Structures are given as C-alpha cells and as structure tokens.
Short mmCIF file of C-alpha atoms in Angstrom, two decimals:
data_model
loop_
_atom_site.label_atom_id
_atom_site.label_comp_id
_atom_site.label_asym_id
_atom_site.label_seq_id
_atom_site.Cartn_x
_atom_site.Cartn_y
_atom_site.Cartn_z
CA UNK F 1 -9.21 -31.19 6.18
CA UNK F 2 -6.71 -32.51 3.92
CA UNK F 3 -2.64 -31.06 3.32
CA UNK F 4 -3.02 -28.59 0.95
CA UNK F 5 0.40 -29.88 -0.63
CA UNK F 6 -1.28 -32.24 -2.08
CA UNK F 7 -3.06 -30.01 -4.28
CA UNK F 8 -3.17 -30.55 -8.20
CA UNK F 9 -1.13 -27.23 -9.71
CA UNK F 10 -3.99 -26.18 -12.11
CA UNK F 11 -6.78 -26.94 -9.13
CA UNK F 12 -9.94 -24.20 -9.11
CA UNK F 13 -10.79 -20.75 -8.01
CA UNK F 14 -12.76 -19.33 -4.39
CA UNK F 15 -14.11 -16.18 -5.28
CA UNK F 16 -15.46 -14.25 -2.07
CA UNK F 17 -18.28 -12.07 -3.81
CA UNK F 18 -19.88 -9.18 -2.39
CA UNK F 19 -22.92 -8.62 -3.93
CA UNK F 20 -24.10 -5.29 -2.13
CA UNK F 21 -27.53 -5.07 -0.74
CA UNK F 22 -28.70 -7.44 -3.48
CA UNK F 23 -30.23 -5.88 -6.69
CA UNK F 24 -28.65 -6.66 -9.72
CA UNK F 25 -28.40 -2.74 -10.55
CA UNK F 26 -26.56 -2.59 -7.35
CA UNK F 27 -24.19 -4.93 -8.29
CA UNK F 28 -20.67 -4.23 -9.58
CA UNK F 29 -20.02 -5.35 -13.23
CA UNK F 30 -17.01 -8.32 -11.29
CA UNK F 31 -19.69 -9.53 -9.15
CA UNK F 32 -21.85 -10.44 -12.02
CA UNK F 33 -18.95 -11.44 -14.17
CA UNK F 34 -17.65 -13.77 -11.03
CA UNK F 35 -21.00 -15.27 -10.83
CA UNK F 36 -21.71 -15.98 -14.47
CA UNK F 37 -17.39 -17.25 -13.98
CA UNK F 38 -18.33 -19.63 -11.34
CA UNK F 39 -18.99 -23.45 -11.32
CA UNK F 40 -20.58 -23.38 -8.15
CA UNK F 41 -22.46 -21.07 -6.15
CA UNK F 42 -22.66 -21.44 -2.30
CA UNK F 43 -24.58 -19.00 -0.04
CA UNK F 44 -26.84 -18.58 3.19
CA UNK F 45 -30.25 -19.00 1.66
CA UNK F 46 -31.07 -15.61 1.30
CA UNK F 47 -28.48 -14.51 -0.33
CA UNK F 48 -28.64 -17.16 -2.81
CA UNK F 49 -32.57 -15.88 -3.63
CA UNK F 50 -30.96 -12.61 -4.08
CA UNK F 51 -29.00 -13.78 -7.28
CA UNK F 52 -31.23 -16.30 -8.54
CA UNK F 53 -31.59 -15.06 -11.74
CA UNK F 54 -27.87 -14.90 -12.46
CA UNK F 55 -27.25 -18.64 -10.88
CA UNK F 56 -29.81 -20.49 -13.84
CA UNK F 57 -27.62 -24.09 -14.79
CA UNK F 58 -25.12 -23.43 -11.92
CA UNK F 59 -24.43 -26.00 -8.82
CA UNK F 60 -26.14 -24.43 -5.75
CA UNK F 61 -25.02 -25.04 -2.27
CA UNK F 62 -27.33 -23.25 0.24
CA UNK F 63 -26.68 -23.51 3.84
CA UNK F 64 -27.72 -21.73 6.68
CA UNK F 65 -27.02 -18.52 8.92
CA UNK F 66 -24.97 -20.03 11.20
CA UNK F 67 -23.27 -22.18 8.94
CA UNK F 68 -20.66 -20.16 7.83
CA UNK F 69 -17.48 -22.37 8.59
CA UNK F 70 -19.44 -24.68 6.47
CA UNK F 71 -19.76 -22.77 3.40
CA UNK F 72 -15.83 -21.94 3.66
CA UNK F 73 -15.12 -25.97 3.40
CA UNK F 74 -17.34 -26.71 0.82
CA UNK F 75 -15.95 -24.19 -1.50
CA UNK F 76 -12.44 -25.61 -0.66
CA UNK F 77 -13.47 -29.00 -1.51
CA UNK F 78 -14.83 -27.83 -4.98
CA UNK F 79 -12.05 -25.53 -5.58
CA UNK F 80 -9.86 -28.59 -4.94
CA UNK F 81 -11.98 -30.69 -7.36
CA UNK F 82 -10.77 -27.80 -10.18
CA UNK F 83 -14.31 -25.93 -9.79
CA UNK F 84 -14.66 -21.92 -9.86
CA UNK F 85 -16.63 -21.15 -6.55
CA UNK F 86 -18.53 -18.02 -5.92
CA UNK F 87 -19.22 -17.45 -2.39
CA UNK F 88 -21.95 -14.92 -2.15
CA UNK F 89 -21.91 -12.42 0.72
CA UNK F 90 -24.05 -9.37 0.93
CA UNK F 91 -22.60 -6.41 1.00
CA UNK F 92 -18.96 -6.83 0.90
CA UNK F 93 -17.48 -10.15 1.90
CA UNK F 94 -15.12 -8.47 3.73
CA UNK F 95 -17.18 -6.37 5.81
CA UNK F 96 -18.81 -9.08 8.33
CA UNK F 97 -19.00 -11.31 5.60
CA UNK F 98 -17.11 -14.97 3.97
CA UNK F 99 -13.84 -13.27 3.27
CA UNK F 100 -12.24 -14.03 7.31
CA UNK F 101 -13.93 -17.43 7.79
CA UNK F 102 -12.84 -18.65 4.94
CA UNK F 103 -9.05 -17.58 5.03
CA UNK F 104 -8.97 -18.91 8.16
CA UNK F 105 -10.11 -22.52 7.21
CA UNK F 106 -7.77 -21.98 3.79
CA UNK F 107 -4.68 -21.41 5.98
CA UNK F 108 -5.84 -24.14 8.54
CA UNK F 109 -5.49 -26.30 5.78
CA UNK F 110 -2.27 -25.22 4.58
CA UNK F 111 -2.98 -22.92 1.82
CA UNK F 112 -0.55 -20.34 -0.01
CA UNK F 113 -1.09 -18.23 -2.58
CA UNK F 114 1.05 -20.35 -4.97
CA UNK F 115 -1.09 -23.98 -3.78
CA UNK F 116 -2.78 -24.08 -7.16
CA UNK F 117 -6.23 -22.57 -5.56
CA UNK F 118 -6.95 -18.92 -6.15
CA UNK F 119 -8.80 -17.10 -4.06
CA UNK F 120 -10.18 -13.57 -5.20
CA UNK F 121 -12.22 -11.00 -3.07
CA UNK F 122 -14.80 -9.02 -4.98
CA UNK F 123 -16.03 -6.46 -2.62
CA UNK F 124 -19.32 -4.69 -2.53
CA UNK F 125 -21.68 -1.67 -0.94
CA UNK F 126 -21.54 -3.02 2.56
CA UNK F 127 -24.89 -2.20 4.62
CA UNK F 128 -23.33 0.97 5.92
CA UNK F 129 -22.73 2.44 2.43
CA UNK F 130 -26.13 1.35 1.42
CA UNK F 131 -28.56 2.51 4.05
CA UNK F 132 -26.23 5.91 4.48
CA UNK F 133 -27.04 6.57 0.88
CA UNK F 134 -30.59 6.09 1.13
CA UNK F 135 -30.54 8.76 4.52
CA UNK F 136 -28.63 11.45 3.28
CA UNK F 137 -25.39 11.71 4.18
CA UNK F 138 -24.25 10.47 7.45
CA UNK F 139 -21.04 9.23 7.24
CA UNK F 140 -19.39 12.21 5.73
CA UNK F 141 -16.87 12.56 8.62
CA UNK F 142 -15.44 10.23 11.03
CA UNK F 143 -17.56 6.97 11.63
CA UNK F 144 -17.11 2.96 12.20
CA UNK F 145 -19.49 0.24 12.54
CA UNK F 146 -20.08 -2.45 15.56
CA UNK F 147 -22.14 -5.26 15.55
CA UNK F 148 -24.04 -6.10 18.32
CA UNK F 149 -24.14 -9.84 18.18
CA UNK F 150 -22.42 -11.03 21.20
CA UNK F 151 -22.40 -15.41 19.29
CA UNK F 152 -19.21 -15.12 18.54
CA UNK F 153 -17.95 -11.91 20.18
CA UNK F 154 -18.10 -11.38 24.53
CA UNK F 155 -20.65 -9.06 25.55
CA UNK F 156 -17.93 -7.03 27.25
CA UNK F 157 -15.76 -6.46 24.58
CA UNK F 158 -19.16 -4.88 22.49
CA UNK F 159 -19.64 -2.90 25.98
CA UNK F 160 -16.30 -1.36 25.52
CA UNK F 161 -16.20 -0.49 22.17
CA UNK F 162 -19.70 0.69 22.35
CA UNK F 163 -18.97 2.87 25.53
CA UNK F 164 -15.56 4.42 23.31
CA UNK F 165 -16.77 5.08 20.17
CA UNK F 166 -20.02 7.33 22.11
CA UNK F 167 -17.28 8.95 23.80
CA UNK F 168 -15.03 9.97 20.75
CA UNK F 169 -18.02 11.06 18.89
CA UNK F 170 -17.78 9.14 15.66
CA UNK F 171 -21.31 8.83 13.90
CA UNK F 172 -21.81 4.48 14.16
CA UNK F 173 -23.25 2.18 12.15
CA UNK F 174 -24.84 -0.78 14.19
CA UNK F 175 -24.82 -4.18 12.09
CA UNK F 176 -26.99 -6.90 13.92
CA UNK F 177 -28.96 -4.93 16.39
CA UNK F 178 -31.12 -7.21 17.28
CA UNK F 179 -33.03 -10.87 16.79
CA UNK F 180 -35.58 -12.87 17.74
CA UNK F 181 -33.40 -13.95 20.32
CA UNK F 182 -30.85 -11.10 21.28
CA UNK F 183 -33.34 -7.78 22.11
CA UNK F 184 -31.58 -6.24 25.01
CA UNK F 185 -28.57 -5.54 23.05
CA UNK F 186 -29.67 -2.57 21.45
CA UNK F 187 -31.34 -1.37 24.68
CA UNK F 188 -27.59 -1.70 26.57
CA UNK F 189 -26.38 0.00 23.41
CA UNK F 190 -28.46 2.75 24.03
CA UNK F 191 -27.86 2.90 27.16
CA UNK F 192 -24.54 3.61 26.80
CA UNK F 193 -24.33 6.09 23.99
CA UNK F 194 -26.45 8.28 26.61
CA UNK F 195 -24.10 8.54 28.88
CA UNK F 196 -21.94 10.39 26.44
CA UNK F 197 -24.24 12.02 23.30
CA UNK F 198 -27.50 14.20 23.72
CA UNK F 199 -31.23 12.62 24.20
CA UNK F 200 -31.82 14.13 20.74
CA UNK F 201 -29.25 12.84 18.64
CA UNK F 202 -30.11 11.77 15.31
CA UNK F 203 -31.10 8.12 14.64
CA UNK F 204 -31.74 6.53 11.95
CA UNK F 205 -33.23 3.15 10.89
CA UNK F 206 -32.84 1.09 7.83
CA UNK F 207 -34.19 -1.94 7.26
CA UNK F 208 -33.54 -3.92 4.00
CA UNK F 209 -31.94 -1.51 1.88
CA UNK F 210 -33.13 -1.11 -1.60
CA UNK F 211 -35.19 -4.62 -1.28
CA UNK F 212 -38.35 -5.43 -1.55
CA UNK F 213 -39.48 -4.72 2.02
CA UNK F 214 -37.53 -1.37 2.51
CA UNK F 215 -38.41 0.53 5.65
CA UNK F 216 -36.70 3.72 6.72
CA UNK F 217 -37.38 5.34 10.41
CA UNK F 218 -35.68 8.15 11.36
CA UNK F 219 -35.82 8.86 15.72
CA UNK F 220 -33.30 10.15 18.07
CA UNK F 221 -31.03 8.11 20.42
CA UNK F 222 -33.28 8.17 23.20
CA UNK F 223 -36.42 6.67 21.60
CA UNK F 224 -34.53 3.97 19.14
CA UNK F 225 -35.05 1.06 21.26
CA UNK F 226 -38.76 1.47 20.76
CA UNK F 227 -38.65 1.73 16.95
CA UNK F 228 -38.38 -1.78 14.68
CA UNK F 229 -35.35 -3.33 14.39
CA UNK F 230 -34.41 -7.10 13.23
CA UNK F 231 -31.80 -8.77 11.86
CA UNK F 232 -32.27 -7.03 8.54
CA UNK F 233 -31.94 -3.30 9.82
CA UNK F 234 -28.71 -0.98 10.11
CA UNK F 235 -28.73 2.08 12.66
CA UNK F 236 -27.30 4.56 12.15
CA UNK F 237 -26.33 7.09 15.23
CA UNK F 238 -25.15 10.18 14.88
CA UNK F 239 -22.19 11.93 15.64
CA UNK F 240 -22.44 15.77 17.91
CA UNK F 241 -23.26 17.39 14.50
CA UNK F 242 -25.29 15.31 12.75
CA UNK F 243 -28.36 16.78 11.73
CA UNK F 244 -31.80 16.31 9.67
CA UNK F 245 -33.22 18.58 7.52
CA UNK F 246 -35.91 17.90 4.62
CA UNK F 247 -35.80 14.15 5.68
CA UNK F 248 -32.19 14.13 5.07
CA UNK F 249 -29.47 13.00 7.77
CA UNK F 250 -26.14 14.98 6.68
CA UNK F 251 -22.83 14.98 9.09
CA UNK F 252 -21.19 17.84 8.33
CA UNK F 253 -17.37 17.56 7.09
CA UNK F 254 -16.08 20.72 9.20
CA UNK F 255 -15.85 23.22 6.66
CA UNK F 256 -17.70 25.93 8.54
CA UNK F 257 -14.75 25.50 10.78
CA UNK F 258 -12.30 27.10 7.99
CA UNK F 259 -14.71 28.49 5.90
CA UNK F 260 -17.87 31.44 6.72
CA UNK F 261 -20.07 29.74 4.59
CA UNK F 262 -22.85 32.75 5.34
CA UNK F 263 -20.26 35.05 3.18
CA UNK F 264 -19.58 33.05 0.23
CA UNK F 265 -16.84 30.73 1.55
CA UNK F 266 -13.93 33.16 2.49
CA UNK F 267 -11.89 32.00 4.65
CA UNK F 268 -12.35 33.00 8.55
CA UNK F 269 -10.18 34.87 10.19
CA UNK F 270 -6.70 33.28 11.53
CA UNK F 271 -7.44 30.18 8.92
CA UNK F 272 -5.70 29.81 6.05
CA UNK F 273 -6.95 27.75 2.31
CA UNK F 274 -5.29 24.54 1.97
CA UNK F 275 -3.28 24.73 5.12
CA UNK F 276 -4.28 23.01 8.41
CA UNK F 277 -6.95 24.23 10.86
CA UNK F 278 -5.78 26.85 13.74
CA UNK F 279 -6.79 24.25 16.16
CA UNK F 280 -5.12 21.26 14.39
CA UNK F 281 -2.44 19.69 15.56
CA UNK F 282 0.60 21.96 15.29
CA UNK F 283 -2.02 24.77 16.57
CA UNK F 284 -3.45 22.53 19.11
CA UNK F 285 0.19 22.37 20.47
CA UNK F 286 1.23 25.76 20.32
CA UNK F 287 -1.81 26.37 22.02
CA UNK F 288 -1.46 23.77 24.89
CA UNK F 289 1.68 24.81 25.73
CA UNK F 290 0.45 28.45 26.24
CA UNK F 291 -2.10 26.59 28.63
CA UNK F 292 1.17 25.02 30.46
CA UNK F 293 2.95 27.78 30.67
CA UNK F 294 0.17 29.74 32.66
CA UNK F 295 -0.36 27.63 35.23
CA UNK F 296 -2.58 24.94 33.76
CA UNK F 297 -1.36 21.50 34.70
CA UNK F 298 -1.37 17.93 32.64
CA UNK F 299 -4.06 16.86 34.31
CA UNK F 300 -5.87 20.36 34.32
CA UNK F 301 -5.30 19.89 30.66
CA UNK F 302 -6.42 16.49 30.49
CA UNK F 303 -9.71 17.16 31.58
CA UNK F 304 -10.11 20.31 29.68
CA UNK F 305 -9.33 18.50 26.63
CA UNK F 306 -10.74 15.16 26.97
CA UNK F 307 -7.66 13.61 26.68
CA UNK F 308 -5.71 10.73 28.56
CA UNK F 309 -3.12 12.77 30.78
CA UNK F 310 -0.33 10.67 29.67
CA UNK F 311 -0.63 12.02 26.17
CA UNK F 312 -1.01 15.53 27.42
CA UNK F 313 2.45 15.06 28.87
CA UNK F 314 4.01 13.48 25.87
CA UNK F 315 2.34 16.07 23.67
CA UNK F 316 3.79 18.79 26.29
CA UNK F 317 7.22 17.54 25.12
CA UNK F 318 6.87 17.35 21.38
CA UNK F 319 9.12 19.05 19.73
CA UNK F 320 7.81 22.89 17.73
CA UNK F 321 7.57 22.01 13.99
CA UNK F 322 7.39 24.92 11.11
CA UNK F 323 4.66 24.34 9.29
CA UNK F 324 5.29 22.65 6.08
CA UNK F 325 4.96 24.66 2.23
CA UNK F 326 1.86 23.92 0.45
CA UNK F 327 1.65 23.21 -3.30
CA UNK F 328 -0.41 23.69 -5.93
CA UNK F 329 -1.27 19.50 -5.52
CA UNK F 330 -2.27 20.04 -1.73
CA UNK F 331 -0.95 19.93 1.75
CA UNK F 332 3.11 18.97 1.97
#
C-alpha cells in the first residue's frame, strides 16, 4: 500500500455501513442515505443481494467471506481515486463486521483523520439486537456475545471466555456457532456452559432474522447441540433467570428484587425507591464485614460469595461510605 501523505486534500469518503439484518424497513434512514451517497459499493456477496435494489447504476465490488482484508483495500484505493465507498456489513459494521479490518489497513497505510479520506461508521441492529427482538426479551439485563469461530481467534482463548461468561451468569449471544466445517464448537460450548448453568436453561435459536428463510427454535442448554445451527443462526443462552412463557424468552431486570410486584409494586421491606439495593454494594459491604467480624474468613468468604479471595480482602478494607442524597433526576 501506498504513503498516505501522498494523498490529494479533497480525495473520497469510506463509509462502514451497517445495514442490520438486511430489509430495507430495517434499515436506518443514514444507511440508505450512505448507500444512495456512495460511488461504489463493496460487500461479501450476500450482503450485496441484500441491498440490491438500492445499489441500481452504482459500481459493485463483491468479494467473498473470507476476503475481508480485501474489501478494506479496495475501498481505500477508490476512496483515494476521490470515490464515496459504502462498505456494507450486516448488522453493525462494528459489531464483527468491516469497521476493525479496515482501520487497521487505513492506519497501516498511514492514514489520519485530516489525510483528505473520510471515513464514517454507520452502525446498525447487530444480530444480537435482531434475533433478541424477534424472542422476546432476552437481553434485558447483563449479557455479551462470543463468536465461536476459532479462523482467526485460538480455540483457547474462546474456551476461556466461554468457561467465564457461564460462570458470571450473563445471558450470551453466540455469533458463528457453527459451519460446514467447524461443528464441534458449539458442542465444546455446550459443554462448558454445563458445568456452570442448569440442564434446563433457556435456549434459543435464530436463524436469519427477519429474511426470507427465518427459522426460530427455542430448546434448553442441554439439547442445543442437536437443534440446526449454521452460519446464519444466533443463540441465544440464557442467564439463571431467564425464562419462557407464551413463546416468549424474557430476562428479568431485577425489579422483584426491590419491588413486591404481587402487591402493586411497593417497595419490600428494608429497600428503598430510587436508592440502591440492600445487597448492593455499600450493603454488600456492610454486610461482609459483619461476616468478618464473626469469624468468617477471606477465603470462607470467597467461596460463599463466588468471589476471587483477593478482592474479598481488598473489599474487607474499603473504606464505610454514607450513602449519597438522591434527587428528583435520580441516584447522586
């Protein structure tokens, strides 16, 4: 690749679109406006079918799945020949998608936001957003998403991420899960969430979201592995609480933990409105070092909590805070 210095001031315009999961409805109104914007399109093949009807008179660059360095120099070169690129991602581009690849081969070649090239990111419903939305309600509370490809990434590193997130409880989204080639992935994935979550733990399985072919399965964590899953499916595992009810798969957020929501919503006793849970953190302290202070040790404590032992002793010595006022906009 060539210096960037030697790029003219006026030169084009990358813009990293995220087209969500691919409908024009589902589309926000900057993604069509970028496209419509753009000189050139450039896209893995399927993506580029997605937007065919907004692409009519365009340049088209299609390339393939694994060709995603690729894509990133080609719009470089046209945005360096003064052209307005749209590189199409689904989803959001930032989300697995163009946006990394190509700042990386931009700043391999020297660029800076005042070279003359602009780059723009357009984001978009990733896969999570869109196959939650079609489930219920899944990712109400605390989640993240792993992929499961291990071409780029070492298997170990998935391992390890897999084997914490099971073990914090966050509800996951799987991007990924599995190919014609890589089908034992989800199998060790599964593998490992049972070591920490129930058998019966809600699953569920989305396969091109609001496409043509939609498919929606919803299992449990110990039968997903035999349920179909490709390239073009998201699972989605639950966290301790997720349920389904009326086909529906709904996290809850934790407000039966302030609120008795079998008496109208009043508040439970020793909770407060607006005002941080008993067992929060300035609770959680208070209450740890009552623990301490009859008899139980860090690493009694450690266990009890499911915490590293080291932070039990550095939480041990935290300083007592008064808790702070509230106003009417919220929590101090």
């Amino acid at each position: 690749m060539n210096d960037m210095a030697n790029t003219a001031v006026q030169a084009g315009k990358i813009m990293l679109v995220g087209i969500g999961p691919g409908s024009v409805e589902h589309m926000t109104g900057r993604a069509r406006a970028a496209i419509a914007e753009a000189d050139t399109i450039i896209g893995y093949v399927t993506y580029i079918k997605l937007v065919a009807d907004l692409i009519e008179g365009k340049e088209v660059i299609r390339k393939s799945m694994t060709e995603e360095l690729d894509r990133a120099i080609e719009a470089l070169d046209r945005a360096r020949a003064g052209k307005k690129v749209a590189l199409v991602s689904s989803g959001d581009a930032g989300v697995y998608g163009m946006a990394g690849p190509t700042y990386e081969v931009l700043f391999q070649a020297g660029w800076t936001p005042d070279c003359g090239i602009e780059v723009e990111i357009v984001p978009g419903a990733s896969a999570l957003n869109s196959c939650a939305a079609l489930v219920g309600a899944p990712l109400t509370h605390d989640f993240c998403a792993i992929s499961l490809s291990d071409l780029l990434t070492p298997w170990p590193v998935i391992a390890r991420r897999l084997d914490a997130v099971a073990y914090a409880d966050f509800v996951v989204a799987l991007y990924n899960p599995k190919s014609g080639r890589r089908t034992q992935q989800i199998v060790q994935a599964q593998q490992l969430f049972l070591r920490h979550r129930r058998p019966d733990t809600p699953v569920a399985i989305v396969k091109s979201a609001y496409r043509r072919r939609e498919h929606i399965v919803f299992t449990t964590l110990d039968q997903m592995a035999e349920a179909d899953i490709g390239m073009l499916s998201t699972v989605l595992i639950g966290n301790s609480q997720t349920f389904v009810r009326e086909g529906r798969m709904v996290t809850p957020r934790g407000y039966a933990n302030k609120y008795d929501l079998d008496e109208g919503g009043s508040t439970r006793e020793g909770e407060k409105a607006g005002r941080s849970l008993s067992t929060g953190l300035l609770g959680w302290l208070q209450g740890l070092q009552a623990e301490h202070q009859a008899g139980a040790t860090p690493d009694e404590l450690a266990r009890r909590h499911r915490l590293p032992a080291d932070y039990i002793v550095q939480a041990l010595r935290a300083p007592a805070e008064a808790p702070a006022a509230v106003t009417e906009e919220g929590e101090a």
